[in-house]
Coordinates of C-alpha atoms in Angstrom, one line a residue:
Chain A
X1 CA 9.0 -28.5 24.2
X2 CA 8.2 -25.0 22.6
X3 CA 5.1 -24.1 21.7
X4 CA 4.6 -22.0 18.3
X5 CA 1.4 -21.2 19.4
X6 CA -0.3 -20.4 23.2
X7 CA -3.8 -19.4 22.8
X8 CA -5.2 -18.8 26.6
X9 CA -9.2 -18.0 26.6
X10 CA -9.7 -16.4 23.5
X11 CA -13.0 -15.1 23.5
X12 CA -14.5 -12.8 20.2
X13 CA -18.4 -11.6 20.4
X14 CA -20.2 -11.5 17.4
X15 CA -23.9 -10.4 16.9
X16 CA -25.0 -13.7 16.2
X17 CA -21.7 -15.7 16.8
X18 CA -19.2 -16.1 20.6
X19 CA -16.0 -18.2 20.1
X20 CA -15.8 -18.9 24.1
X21 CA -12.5 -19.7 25.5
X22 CA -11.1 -21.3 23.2
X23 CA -7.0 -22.6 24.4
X24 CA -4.5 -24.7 23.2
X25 CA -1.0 -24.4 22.2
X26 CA 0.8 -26.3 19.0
X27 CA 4.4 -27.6 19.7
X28 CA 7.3 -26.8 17.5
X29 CA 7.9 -29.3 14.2
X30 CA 4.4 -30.8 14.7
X31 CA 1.1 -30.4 12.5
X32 CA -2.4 -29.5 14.4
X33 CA -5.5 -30.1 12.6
X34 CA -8.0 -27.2 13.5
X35 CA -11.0 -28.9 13.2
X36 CA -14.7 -28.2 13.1
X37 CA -17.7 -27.8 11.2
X38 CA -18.7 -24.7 8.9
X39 CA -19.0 -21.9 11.0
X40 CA -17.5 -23.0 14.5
X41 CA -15.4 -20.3 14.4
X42 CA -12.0 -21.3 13.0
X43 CA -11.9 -18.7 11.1
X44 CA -12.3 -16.5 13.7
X45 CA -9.9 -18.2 15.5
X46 CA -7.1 -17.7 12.8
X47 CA -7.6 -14.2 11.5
X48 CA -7.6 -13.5 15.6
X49 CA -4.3 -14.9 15.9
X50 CA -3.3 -12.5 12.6
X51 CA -5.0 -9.7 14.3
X52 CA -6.8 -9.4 11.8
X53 CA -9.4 -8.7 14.2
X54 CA -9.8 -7.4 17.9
X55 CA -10.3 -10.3 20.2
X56 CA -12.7 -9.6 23.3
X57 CA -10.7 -11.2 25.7
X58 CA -7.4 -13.7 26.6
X59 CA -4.3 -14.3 25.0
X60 CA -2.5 -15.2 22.1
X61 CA 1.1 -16.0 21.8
X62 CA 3.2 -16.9 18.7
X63 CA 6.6 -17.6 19.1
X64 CA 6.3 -16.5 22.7
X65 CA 5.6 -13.3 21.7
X66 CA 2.3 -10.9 21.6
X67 CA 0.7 -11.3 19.2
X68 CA -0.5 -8.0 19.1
X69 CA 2.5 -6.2 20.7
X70 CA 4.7 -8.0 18.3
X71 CA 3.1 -8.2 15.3
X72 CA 5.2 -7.5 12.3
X73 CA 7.9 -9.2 14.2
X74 CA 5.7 -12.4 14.4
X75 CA 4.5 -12.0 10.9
X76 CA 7.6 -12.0 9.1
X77 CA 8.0 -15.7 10.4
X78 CA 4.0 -16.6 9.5
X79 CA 2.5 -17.4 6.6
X80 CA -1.0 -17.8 5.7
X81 CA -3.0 -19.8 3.0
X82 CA -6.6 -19.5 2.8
X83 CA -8.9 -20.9 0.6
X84 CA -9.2 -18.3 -2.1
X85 CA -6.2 -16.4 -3.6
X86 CA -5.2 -12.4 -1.8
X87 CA -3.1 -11.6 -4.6
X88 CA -3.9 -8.9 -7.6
X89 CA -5.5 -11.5 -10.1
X90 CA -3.8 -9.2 -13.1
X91 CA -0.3 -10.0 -11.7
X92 CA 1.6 -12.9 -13.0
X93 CA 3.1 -15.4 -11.2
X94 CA 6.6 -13.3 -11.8
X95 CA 5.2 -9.8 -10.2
X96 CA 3.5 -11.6 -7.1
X97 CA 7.2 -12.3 -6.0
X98 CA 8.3 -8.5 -6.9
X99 CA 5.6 -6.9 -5.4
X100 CA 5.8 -9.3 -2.3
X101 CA 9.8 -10.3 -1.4
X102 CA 10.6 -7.0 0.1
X103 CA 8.4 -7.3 2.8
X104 CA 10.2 -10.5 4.2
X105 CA 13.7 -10.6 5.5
X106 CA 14.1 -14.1 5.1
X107 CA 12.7 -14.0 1.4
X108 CA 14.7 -16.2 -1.2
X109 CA 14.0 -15.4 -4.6
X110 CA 15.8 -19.1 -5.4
X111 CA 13.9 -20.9 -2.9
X112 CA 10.5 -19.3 -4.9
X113 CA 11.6 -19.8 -8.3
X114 CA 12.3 -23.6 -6.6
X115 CA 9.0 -24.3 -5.5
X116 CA 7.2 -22.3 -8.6
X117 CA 9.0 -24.8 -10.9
X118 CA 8.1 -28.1 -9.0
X119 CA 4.5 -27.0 -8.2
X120 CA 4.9 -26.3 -12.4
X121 CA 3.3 -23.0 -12.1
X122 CA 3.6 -20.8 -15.4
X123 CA 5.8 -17.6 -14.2
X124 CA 4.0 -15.6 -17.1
X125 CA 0.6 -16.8 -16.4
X126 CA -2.0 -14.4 -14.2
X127 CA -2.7 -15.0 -11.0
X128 CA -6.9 -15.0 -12.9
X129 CA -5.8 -17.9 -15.4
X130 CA -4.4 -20.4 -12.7
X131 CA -7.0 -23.2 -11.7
X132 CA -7.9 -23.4 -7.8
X133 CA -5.2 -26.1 -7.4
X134 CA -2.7 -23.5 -8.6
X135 CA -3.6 -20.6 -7.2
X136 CA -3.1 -22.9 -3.9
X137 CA 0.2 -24.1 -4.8
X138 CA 1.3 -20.1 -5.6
X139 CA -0.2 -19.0 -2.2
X140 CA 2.5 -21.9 -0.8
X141 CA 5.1 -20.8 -2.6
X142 CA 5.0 -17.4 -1.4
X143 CA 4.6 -18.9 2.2
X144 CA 7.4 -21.2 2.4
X145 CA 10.0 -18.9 0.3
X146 CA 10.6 -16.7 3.5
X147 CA 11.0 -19.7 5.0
X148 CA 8.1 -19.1 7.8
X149 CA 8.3 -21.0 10.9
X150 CA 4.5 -21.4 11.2
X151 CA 2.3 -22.1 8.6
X152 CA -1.7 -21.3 8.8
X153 CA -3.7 -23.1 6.4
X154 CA -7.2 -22.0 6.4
X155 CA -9.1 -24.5 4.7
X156 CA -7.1 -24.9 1.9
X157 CA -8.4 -27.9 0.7
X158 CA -11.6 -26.8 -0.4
X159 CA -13.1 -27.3 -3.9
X160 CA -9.5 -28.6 -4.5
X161 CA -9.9 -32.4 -5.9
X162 CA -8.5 -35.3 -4.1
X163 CA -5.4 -35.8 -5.8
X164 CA -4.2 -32.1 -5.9
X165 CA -4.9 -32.5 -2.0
X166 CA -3.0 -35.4 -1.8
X167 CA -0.3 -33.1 -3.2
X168 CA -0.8 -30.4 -0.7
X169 CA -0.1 -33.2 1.8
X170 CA 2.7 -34.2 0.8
X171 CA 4.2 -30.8 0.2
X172 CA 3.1 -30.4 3.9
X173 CA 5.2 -33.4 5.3
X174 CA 8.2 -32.2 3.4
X175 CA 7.5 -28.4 4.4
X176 CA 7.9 -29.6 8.5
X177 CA 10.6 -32.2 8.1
X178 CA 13.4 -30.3 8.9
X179 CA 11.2 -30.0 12.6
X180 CA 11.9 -26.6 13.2
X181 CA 8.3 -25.3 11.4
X182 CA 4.7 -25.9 12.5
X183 CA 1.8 -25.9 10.5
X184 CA -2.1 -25.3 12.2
X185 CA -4.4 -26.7 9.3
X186 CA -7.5 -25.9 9.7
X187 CA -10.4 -27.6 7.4
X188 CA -13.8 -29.4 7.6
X189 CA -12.5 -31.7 5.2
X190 CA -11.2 -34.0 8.3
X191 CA -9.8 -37.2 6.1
X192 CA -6.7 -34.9 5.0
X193 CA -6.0 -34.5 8.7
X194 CA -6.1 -38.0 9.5
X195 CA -2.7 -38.5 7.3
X196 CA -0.5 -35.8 8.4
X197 CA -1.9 -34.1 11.7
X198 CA -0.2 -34.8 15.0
X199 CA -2.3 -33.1 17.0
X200 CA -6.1 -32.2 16.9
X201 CA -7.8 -28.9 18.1
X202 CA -12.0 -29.4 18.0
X203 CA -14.3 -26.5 18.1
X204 CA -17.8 -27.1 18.1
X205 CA -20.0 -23.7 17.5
X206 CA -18.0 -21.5 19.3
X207 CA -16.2 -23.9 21.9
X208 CA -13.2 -26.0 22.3
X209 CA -14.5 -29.8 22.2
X210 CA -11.0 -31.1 22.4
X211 CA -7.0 -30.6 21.4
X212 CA -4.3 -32.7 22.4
X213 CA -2.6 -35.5 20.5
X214 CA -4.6 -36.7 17.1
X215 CA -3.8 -40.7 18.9
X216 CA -5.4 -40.0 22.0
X217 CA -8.6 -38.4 20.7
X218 CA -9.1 -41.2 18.4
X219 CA -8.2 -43.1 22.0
X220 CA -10.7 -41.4 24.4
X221 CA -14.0 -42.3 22.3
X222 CA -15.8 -45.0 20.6
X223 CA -18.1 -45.2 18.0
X224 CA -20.8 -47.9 19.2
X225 CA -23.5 -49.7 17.5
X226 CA -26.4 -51.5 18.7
X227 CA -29.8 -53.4 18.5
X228 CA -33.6 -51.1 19.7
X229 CA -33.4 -53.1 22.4
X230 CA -29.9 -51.9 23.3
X231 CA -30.6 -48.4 23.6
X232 CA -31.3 -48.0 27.7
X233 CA -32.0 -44.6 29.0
X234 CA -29.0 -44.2 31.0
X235 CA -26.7 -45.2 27.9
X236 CA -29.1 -42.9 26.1
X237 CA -27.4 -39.9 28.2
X238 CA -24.0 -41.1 28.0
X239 CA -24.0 -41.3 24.1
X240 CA -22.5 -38.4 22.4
X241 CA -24.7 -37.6 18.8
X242 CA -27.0 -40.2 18.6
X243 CA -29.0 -41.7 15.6
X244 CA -31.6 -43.8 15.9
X245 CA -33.1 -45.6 13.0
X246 CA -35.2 -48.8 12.5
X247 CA -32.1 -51.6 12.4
X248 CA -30.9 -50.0 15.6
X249 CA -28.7 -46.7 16.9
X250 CA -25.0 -45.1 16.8
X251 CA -23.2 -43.0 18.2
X252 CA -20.3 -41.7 20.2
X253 CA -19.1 -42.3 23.9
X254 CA -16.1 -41.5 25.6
X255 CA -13.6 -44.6 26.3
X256 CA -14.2 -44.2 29.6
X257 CA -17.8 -45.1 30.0
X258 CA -17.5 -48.2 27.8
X259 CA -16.5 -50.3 30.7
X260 CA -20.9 -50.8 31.4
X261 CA -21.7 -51.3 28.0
X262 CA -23.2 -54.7 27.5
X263 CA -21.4 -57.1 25.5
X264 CA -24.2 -56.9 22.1
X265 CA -23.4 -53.6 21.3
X266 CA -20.4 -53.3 18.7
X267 CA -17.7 -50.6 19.7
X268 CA -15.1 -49.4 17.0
X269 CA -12.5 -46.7 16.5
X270 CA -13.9 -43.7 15.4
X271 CA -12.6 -41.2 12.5
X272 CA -12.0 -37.8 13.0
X273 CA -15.1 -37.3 10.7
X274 CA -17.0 -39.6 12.7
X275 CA -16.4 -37.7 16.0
X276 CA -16.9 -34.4 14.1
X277 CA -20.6 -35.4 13.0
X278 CA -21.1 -36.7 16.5
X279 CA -20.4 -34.1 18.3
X280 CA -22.1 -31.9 15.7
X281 CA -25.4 -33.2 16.5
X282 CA -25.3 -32.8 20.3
X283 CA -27.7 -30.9 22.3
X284 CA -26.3 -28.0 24.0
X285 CA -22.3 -27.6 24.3
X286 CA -21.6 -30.0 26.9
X287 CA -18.6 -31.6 26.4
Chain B
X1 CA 10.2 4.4 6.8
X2 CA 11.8 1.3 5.5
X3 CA 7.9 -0.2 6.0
X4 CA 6.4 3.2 4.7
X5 CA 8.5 3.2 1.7
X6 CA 7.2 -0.7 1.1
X7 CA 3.6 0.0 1.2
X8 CA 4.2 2.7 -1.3
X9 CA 6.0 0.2 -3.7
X10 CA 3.1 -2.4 -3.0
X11 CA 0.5 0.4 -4.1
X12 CA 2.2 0.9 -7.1
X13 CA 2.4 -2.8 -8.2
X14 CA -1.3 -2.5 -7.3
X15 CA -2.2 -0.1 -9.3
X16 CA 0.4 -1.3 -12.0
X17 CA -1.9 -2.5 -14.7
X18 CA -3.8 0.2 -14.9
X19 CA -1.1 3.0 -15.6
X20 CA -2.2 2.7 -19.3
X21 CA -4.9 4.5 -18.8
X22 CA -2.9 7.6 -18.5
X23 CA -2.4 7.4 -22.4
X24 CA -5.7 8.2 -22.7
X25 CA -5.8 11.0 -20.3
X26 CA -2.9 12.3 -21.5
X27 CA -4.0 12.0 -25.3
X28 CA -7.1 14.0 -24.4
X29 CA -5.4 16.8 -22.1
X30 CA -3.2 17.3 -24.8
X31 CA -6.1 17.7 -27.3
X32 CA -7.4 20.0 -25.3
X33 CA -4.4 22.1 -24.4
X34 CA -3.7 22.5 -28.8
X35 CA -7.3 23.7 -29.0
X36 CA -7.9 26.0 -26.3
X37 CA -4.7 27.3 -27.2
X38 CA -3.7 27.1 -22.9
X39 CA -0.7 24.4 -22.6
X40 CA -1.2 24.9 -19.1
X41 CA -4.7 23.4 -19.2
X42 CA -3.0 19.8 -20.0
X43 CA -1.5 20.1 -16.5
X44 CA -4.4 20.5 -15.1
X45 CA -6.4 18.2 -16.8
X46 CA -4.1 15.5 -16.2
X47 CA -3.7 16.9 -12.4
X48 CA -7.4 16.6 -11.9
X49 CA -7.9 12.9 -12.8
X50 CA -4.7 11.4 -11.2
X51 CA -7.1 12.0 -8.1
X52 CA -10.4 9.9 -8.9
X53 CA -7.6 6.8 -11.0
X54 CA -6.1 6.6 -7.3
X55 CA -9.6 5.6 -5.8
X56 CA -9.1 2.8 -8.1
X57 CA -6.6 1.7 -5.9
X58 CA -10.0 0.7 -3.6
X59 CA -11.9 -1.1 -6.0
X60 CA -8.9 -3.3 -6.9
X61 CA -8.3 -3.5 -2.9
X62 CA -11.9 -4.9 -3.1
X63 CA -12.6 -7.0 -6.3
X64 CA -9.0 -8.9 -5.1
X65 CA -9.9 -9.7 -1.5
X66 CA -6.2 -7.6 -0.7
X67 CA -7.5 -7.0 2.8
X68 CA -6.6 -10.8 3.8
X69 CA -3.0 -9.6 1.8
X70 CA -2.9 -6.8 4.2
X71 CA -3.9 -9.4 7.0
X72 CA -0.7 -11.4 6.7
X73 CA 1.9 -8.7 5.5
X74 CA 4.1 -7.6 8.2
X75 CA 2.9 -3.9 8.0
X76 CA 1.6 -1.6 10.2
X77 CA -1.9 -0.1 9.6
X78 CA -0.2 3.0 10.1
X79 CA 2.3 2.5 7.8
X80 CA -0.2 1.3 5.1
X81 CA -2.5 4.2 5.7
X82 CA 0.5 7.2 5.6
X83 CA 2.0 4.9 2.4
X84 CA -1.3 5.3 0.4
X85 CA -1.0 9.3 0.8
X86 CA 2.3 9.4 -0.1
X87 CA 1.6 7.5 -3.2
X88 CA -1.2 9.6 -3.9
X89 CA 1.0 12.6 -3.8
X90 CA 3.7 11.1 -5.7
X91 CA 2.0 10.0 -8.8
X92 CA 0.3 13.5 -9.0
X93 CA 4.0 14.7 -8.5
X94 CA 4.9 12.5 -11.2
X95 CA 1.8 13.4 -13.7
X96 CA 2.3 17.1 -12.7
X97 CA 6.3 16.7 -14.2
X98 CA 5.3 14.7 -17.3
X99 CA 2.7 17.1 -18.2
X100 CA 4.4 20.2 -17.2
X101 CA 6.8 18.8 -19.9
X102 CA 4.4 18.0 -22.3
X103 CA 2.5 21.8 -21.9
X104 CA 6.2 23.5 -22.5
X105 CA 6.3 21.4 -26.0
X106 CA 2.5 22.0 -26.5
X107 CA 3.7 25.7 -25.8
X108 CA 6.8 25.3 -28.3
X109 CA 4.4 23.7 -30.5
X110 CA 1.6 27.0 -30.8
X111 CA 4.5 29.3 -30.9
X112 CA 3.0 30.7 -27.9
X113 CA 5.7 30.9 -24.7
X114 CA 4.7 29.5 -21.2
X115 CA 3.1 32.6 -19.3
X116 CA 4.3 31.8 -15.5
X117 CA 1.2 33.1 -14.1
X118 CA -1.2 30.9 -16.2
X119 CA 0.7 28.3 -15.4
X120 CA 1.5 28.3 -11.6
X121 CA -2.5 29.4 -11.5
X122 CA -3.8 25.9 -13.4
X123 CA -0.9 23.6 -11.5
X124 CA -2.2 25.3 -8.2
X125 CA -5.8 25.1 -8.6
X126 CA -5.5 21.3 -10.2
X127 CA -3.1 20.5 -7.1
X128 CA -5.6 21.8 -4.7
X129 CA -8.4 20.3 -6.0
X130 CA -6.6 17.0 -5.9
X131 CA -6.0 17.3 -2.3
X132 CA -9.8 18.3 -2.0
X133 CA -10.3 15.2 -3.6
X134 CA -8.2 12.7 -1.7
X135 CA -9.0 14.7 1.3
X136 CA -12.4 13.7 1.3
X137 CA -12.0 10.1 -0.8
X138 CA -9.6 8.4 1.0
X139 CA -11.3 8.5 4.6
X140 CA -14.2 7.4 3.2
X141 CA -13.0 4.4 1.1
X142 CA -10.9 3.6 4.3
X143 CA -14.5 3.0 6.3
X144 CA -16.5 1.6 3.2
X145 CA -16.6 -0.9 0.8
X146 CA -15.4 1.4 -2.3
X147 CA -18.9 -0.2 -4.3
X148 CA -21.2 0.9 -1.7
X149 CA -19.6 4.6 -1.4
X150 CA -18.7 5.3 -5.2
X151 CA -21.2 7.0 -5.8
X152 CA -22.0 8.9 -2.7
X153 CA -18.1 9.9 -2.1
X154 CA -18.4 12.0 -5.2
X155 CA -21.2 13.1 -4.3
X156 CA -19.1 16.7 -2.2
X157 CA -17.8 17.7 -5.8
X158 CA -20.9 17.9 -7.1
X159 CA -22.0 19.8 -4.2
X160 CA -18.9 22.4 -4.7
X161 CA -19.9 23.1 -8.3
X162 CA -24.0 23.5 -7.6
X163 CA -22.8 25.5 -3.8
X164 CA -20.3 27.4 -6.1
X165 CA -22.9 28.3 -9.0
X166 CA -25.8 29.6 -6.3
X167 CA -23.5 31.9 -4.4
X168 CA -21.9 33.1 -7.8
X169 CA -25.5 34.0 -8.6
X170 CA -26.9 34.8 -6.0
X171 CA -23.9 37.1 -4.1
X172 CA -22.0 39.4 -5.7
X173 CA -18.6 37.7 -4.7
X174 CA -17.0 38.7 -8.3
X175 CA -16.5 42.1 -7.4
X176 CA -14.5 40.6 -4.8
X177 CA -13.0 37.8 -6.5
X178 CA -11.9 40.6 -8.8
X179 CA -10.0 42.0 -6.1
X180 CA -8.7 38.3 -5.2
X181 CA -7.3 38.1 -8.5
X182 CA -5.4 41.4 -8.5
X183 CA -3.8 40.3 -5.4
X184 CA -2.9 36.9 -6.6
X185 CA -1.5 38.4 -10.3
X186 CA 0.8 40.9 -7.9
X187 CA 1.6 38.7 -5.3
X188 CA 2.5 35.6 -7.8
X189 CA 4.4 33.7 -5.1
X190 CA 1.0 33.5 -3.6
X191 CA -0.7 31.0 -5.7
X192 CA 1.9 28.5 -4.8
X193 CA 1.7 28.6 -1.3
X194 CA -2.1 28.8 -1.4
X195 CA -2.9 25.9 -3.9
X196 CA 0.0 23.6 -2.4
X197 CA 0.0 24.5 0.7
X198 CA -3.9 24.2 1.5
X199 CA -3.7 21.2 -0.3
X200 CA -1.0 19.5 1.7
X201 CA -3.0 21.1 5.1
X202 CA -5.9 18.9 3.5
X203 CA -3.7 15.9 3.0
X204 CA -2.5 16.6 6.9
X205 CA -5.3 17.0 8.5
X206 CA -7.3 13.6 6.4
X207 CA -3.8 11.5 7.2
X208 CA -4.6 11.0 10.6
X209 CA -8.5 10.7 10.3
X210 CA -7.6 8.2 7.6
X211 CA -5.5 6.2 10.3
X212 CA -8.4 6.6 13.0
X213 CA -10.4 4.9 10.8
X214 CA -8.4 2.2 9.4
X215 CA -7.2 1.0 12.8
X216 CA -10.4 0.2 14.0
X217 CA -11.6 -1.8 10.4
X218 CA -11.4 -5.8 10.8
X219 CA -9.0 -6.7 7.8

């Protein structure tokens, strides 16, 4: 299987902010959910795999290539949409593709004016007058009309409402079908990511927490409920972000300690939300 | 150059909604030119402000978050920074033809011909002082935030004119700068390859500073 993406302890020092070794890789045709809270770096992470910024140590490959070595031959096969629009707000939907096309070789100026009808964005509108659901939708259509191989989304989904991003999903499903493009979707907002994401990268304040497969993450932890009188110090240790209130406490545990839990406390599937708060809460970065 | 050439068409989309402005300009130089009765003074006039309208290019580089744009386009930093010169040059180029044009009918128009040495003197001067300009602007607004350096990056031109009006008065540089100007009216040729030439030298020598700085900036 060939990875898009290889990223091999990426580290990037900040003043007040280290993404630590962060590695995992995204296999061609498949959709990874880059997932953490505000702030954990995914950001970081992304505009480090653009080179938008200097990394202070490890490696990224994209495509099997450098990604600093081989940039512009890497880029003309990305595309990027983050959550606020990097076009000139005066142009019109028309002069974003004019000013734009010739820097792709793979442009189609039929596959834009496809996607710019069904997305129903006015071609003679500004960039300014389009609501945040279009302005998404025209930063897609620029992405997919050079038909890019990998697709960065960097939380797209914000401040959008839940039916336009039920529309972005299913744009997405139809954007990878063909399985030859990949799509790292990065977002706090994890319920989008439960539909469409096939594998799950977690970053928790500068370090990786998990990626693999989306079904074995939800596999390898419980959430688990119980009584007071439940909550023993040694289970105490073993529970990932706990919360204790009067009725009783929850939190998460990995699959593989549930085996000694006693039979009153309730275990359940977690969420990906559920596992993000969790983990969110813990003391410390062990994971 | 394919890449170079592409940055220089992406400037110019850029900047594209705010060509209109240049009615204005040109309204006034040619105002100007009809009443000082010196057609080539509408060249230079419009010569003059091509050079602050391209550090608009900045603020719209700002107010439109174009540096994620930049981010994502595959474009070198190189190639963006050498692009933005060229454009400069270019649409001073351009605005130096146009109003060259519009000084000969100005000229046509007061009955008064085109004297050559007026002229190549104001299209000099204006082109050097445009260099001067960009010169100085562009590495700056290449480091800084153009809002937070607006201000301060004009700040050498006003130095030049207070610098320029103490040693005037203070020196007694016009008996030389007489002697400047009789070489300059005999050797005509001159005041081409002084104005344009130390202007592109400027532009040569800020390029590559330009780049220095750019390559290090997080996009």
């Amino acid at each position: 299987m060939n990875n898009v993406i290889e990223i091999k302890n990426l580290c990037k020092n900040y003043k007040d902010f280290s993404l630590n070794n962060i590695s995992f890789s995204l296999p061609t045709g498949y959709i990874m959910g880059f997932v953490g809270q505000n702030g954990a770096g995914k950001t970081t992470t992304i505009r480090l795999i653009l080179n938008m910024t200097d990394r202070t140590g490890g490696d990224i490959k994209i495509f099997g290539m450098d990604n600093i070595k081989d940039e512009q031959k890497i880029k003309q096969d990305v595309a990027v949409v983050f959550d606020d629009i990097y076009f000139v707000k005066n142009w019109t939907v028309y002069e974003v593709e004019k000013a734009l096309k010739s820097f792709y070789v793979n442009w189609s100026s039929t596959l834009y004016s496809q996607y710019v009808s069904s997305f129903h964005l006015p071609v003679d509108k500004k960039v300014k007058d389009l609501s945040h659901g279009m302005k998404m939708k025209l930063m897609l259509a620029v992405a997919m009309s050079h038909e890019a191989k990998l697709l960065i989304l960097d939380e797209p989904t914000s401040g959008l409402d839940p039916v336009a991003r039920d529309e972005l999903l299913e744009i997405l499903s139809a954007y990878i079908s063909d399985g030859q493009k990949s799509i790292l979707f990065s977002t706090h907002i994890v319920s989008d990511l439960e539909k469409i994401a096939d594998y799950i990268t977690l970053i928790d304040k500068g370090n990786l927490f998990y990626t693999g497969t989306k079904d074995y993450l939800l596999e390898s932890f419980f959430v688990i409920k119980g009584g007071p009188d439940d909550l023993t110090n040694p289970l105490r240790e073993k529970i990932i972000g706990l919360t204790k209130n009067n009725t009783g406490f929850s939190g998460l545990m990995p699959a593989s300690e549930m085996k000694h839990l006693s039979k009153e406390i309730i275990t359940e599937t977690p969420s990906i939300e559920e596992i993000l708060v969790c983990i969110s809460k813990r003391e410390g970065n062990h994971g | 150059m394919g890449n170079v050439l592409k940055s220089i068409r992406l400037d110019n989309y850029i900047l594209k909604a705010y060509y209109k402005a240049f009615i204005v300009v040109y309204v006034i130089a040619i105002i100007i030119g009809i009443i000082a009765k010196i057609p080539a003074l509408t060249v230079a006039i419009v010569v003059v402000i091509t050079a602050p309208f391209i550090g608009t290019y900045f603020s719209v580089y700002e107010k439109n978050n174009l540096s994620k744009l930049y981010g994502i386009l595959p474009l070198g930093k190189f190639e963006v920074v050498i692009g933005r010169y060229l454009y400069a040059l270019f649409l001073s180029i351009i605005n130096g033809i146009v109003s060259g044009i519009l000084a000969y009918i100005i000229s046509l128009f007061l009955n008064k011909g085109m004297d050559r040495l007026t002229f190549i003197t104001y299209l000099s001067a204006s082109f050097l002082y445009f260099c001067l300009f960009i010169a100085v602007q562009f590495p700056i607004y290449f480091k800084y935030a153009f809002s937070k350096v607006y201000i301060f990056s004009n700040l050498p031109f006003y130095l030049v004119f207070v610098i320029g009006a103490y040693i005037l008065n203070k020196t007694d540089i016009l008996k030389s700068l007489s002697q400047i100007i009789q070489y300059f009216t005999s050797h005509q040729n001159m005041i081409w390859v002084t104005g344009i030439g130390l202007g592109l030298i400027l532009l040569i020598i800020s390029c590559p500073l330009s780049y220095l700085i750019y390559k290090k900036n997080e996009l």
